[in-house]
Short mmCIF file of C-alpha atoms in Angstrom, two decimals:
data_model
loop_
_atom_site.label_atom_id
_atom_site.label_comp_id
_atom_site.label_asym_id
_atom_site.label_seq_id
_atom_site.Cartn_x
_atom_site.Cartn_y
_atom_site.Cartn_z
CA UNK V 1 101.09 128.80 132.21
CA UNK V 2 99.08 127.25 129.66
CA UNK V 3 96.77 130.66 127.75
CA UNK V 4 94.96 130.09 124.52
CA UNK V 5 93.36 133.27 123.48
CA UNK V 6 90.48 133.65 121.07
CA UNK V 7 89.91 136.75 118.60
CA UNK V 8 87.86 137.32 115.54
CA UNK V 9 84.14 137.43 117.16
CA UNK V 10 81.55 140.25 116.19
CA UNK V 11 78.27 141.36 114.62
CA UNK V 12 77.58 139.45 110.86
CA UNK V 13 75.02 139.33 108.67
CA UNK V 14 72.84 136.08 108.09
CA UNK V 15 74.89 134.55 105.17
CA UNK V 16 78.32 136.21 105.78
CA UNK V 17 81.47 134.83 106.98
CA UNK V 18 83.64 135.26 109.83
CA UNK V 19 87.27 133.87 110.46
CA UNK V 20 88.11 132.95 114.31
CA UNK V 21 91.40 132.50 116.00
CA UNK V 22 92.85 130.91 118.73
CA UNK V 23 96.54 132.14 119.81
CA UNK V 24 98.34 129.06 122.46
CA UNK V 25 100.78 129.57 124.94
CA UNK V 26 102.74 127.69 127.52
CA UNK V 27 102.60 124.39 126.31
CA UNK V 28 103.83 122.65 122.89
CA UNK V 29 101.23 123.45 120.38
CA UNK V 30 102.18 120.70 118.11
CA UNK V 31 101.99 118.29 120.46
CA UNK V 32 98.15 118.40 120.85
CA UNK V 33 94.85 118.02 118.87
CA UNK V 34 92.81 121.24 119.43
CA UNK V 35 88.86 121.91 119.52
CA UNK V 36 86.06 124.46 118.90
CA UNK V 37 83.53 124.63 121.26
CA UNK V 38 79.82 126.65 121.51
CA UNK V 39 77.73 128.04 124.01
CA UNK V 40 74.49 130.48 123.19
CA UNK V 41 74.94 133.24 125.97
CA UNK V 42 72.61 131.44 128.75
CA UNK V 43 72.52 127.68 127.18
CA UNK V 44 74.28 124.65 127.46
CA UNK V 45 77.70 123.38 125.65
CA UNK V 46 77.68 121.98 121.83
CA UNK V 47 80.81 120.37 120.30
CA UNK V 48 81.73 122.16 116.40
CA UNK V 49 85.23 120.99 115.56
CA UNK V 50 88.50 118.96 116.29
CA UNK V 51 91.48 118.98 114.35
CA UNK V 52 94.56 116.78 114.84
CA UNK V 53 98.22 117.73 115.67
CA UNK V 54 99.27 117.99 112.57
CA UNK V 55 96.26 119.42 110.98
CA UNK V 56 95.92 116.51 108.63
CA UNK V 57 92.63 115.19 110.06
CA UNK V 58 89.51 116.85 110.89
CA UNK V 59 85.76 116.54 112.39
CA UNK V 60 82.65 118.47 112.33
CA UNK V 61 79.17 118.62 114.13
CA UNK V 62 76.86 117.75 111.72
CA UNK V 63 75.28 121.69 111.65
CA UNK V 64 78.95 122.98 110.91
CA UNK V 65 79.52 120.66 107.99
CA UNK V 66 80.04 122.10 104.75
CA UNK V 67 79.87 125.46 106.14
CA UNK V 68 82.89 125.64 108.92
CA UNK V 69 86.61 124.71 108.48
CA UNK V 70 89.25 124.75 111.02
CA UNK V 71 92.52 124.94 110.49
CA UNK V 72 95.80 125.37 112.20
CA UNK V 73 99.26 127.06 111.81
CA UNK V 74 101.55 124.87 114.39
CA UNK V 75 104.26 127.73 113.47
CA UNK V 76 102.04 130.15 114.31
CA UNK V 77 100.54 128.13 117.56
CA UNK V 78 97.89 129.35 116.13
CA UNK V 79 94.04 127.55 115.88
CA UNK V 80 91.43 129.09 112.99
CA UNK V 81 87.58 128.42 112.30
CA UNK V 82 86.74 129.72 109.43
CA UNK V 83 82.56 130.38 109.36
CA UNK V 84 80.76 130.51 106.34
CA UNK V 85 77.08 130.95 105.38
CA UNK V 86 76.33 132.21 108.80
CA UNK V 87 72.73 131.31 110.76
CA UNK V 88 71.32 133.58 113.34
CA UNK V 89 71.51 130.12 115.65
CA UNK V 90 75.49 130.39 114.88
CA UNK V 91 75.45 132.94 117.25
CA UNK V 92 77.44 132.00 120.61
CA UNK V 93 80.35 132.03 122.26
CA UNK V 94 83.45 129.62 120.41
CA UNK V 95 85.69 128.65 122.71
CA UNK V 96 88.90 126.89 121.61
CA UNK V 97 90.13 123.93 123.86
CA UNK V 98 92.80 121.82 123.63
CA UNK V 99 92.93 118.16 124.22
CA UNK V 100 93.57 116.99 128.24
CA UNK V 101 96.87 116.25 128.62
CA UNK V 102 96.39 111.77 128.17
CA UNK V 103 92.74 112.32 127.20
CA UNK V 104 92.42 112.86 123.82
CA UNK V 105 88.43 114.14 122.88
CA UNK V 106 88.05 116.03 126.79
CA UNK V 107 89.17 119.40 126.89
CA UNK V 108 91.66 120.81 129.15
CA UNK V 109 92.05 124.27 129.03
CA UNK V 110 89.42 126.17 127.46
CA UNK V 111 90.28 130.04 126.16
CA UNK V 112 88.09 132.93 127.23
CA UNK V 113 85.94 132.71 124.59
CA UNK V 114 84.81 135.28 121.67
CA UNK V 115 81.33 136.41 120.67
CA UNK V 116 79.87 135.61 117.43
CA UNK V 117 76.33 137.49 116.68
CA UNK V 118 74.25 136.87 113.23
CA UNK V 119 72.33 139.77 113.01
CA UNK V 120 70.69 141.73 110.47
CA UNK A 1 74.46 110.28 118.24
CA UNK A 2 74.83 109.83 122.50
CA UNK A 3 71.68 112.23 124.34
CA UNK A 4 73.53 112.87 127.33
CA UNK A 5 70.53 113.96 130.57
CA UNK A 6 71.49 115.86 133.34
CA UNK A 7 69.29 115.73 136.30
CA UNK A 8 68.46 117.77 138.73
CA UNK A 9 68.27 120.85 136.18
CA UNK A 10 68.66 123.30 139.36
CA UNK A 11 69.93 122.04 142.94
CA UNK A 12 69.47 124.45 145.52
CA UNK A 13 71.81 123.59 148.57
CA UNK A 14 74.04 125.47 151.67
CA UNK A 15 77.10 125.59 151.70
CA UNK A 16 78.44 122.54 153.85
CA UNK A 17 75.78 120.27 152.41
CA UNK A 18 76.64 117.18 149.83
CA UNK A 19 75.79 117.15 146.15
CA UNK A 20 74.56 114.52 143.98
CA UNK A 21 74.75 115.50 140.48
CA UNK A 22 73.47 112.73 137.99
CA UNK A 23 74.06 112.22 133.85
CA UNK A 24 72.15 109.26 131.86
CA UNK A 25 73.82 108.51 128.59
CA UNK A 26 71.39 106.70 125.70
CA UNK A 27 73.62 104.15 125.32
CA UNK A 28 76.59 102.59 127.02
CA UNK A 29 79.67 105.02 126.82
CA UNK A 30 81.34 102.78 129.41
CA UNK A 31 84.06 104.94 131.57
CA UNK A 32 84.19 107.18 128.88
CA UNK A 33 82.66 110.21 130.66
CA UNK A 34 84.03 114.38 132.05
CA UNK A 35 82.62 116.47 134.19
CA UNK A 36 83.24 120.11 133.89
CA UNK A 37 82.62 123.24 136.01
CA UNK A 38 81.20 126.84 134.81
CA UNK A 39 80.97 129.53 136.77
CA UNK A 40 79.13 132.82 135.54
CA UNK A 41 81.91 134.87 132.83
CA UNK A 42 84.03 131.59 132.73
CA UNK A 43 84.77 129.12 130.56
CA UNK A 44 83.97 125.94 131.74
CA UNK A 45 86.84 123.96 133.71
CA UNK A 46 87.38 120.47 133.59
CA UNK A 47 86.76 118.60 136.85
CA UNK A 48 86.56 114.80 136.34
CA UNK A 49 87.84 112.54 133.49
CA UNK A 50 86.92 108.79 132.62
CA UNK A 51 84.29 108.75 135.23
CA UNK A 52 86.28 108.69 137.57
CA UNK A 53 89.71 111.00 137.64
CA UNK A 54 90.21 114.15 139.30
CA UNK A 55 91.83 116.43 136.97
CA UNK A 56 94.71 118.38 138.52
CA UNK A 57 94.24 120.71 140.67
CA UNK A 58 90.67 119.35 141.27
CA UNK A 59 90.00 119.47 145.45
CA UNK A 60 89.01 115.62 147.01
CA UNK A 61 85.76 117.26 147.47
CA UNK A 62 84.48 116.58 143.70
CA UNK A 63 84.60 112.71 143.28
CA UNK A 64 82.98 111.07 139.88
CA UNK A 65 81.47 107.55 139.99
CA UNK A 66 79.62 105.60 137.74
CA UNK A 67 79.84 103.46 134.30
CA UNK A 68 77.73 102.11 131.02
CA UNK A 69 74.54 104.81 131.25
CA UNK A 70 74.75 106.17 135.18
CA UNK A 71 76.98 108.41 136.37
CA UNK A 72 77.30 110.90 139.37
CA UNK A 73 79.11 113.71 140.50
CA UNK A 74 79.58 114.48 144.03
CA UNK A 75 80.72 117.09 146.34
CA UNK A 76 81.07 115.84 149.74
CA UNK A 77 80.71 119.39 151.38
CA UNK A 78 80.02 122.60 149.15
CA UNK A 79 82.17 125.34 148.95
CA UNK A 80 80.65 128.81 148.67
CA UNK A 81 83.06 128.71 145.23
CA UNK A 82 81.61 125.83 144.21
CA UNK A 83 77.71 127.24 143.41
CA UNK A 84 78.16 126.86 139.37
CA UNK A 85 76.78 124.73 136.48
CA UNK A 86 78.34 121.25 135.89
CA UNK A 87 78.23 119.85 132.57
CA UNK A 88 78.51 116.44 132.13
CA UNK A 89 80.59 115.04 128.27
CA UNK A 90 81.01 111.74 126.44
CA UNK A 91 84.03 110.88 123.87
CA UNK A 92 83.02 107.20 123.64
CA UNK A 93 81.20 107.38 120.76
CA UNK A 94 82.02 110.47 118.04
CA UNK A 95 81.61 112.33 116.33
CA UNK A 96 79.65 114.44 117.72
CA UNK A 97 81.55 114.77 121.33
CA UNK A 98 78.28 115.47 123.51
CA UNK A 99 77.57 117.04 126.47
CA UNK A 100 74.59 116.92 128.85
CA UNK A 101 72.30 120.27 129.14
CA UNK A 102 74.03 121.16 132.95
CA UNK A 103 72.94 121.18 136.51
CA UNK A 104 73.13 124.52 138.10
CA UNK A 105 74.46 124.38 141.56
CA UNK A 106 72.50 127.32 143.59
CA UNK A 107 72.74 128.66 147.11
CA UNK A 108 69.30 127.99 149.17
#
């Protein structure tokens, strides 16, 4: 069964930093370009970040520029977003996603998601 | 960047009736279009792929139709599991990848 399984959410400061992850299962890792994903408790969907099987190659929404990076450990299975300079309207729920299987850029599965709250 | 609009913002229907879900792009993204399913604690699910393609699993209920700036989602007879909010995405034109702001399915 294909699992990906997000950690790494909580409570941060406006300003601090946060460092997700995104543990795969079930499927090749390698194999697939992977996603972040965003939803405000309550709101719609907003793309943040792709990054290509082998991690060479990399995207952003324009709000996450400069400020996000994602990363991947294909040893590991293992998908990162790194968050800097947090915003209180960086608070959501990231979901990582990987690529649909022959659809690259629609996302098929989607973890469970993990919390992230800018708060002071 | 491609506004994806989702219209109705709320359809209130019974079970056993059809729905017609609808997503306007701002410019032509051709066949390049998902829909996805979210129900309440979930993470959304996708549903329909280049307009037209059930995903696996998907039941023959949820058909996709539509190309350039119209598209529609419809479910020929609703399902009580099927009350949810449907998000519609483009990947012709990125970045970003865009979604529409949802139609939520709701039991009259």
């Amino acid at each position: 069964e294909v699992q990906l399984l997000e950690s790494g959410g909580g409570v941060v400061q406006p300003g601090g930093s946060l460092r997700l992850s995104c543990v795969a299962s079930g499927f090749s890792f390698d194999a697939y370009a992977m996603h972040w994903v965003r939803q405000v408790p309550g709101k719609g969907l907003e793309w943040v970040s792709l990054i290509s099987r082998d991690g060479g190659s990399t995207q952003y929404g324009d709000s996450m520029k400069g400020r996000f990076t994602i990363s991947r450990d294909n040893s590991k299975n293992s998908l990162y977003l790194q968050m800097n300079s947090l915003r209180s309207e960086d608070s959501a729920f990231y979901y990582c996603a990987r690529e649909a299987s022959q659809h690259p850029n629609y996302f098929d599965p989607w973890g469970q998601g993990t919390l992230v709250t800018v708060s002071s | 960047e491609i506004v994806l609009t989702q219209s109705p913002a709320i359809l209130s229907l019974s079970p056993g009736e059809r729905a017609t879900l609808s997503c306007r792009a701002s410019q032509s993204v051709y066949t390049s279009l998902a829909w996805y399913q979210q129900k309440p604690g979930q993470a959304p699910r996708l549903l329909i792929s280049d307009a037209s393609n059930r995903a696996t699993g998907i039941p023959a209920r949820f058909s996709g139709s539509g190309s350039g700036t119209d598209f529609t989602l419809t479910i020929s007879s609703l399902e009580p599991e099927d009350f949810a909010v449907y998000y519609c995405q483009q990947r012709y034109s990125w970045p970003p990848l865009t979604f529409g702001g949802g139609t939520r399915v709701e039991i009259k």
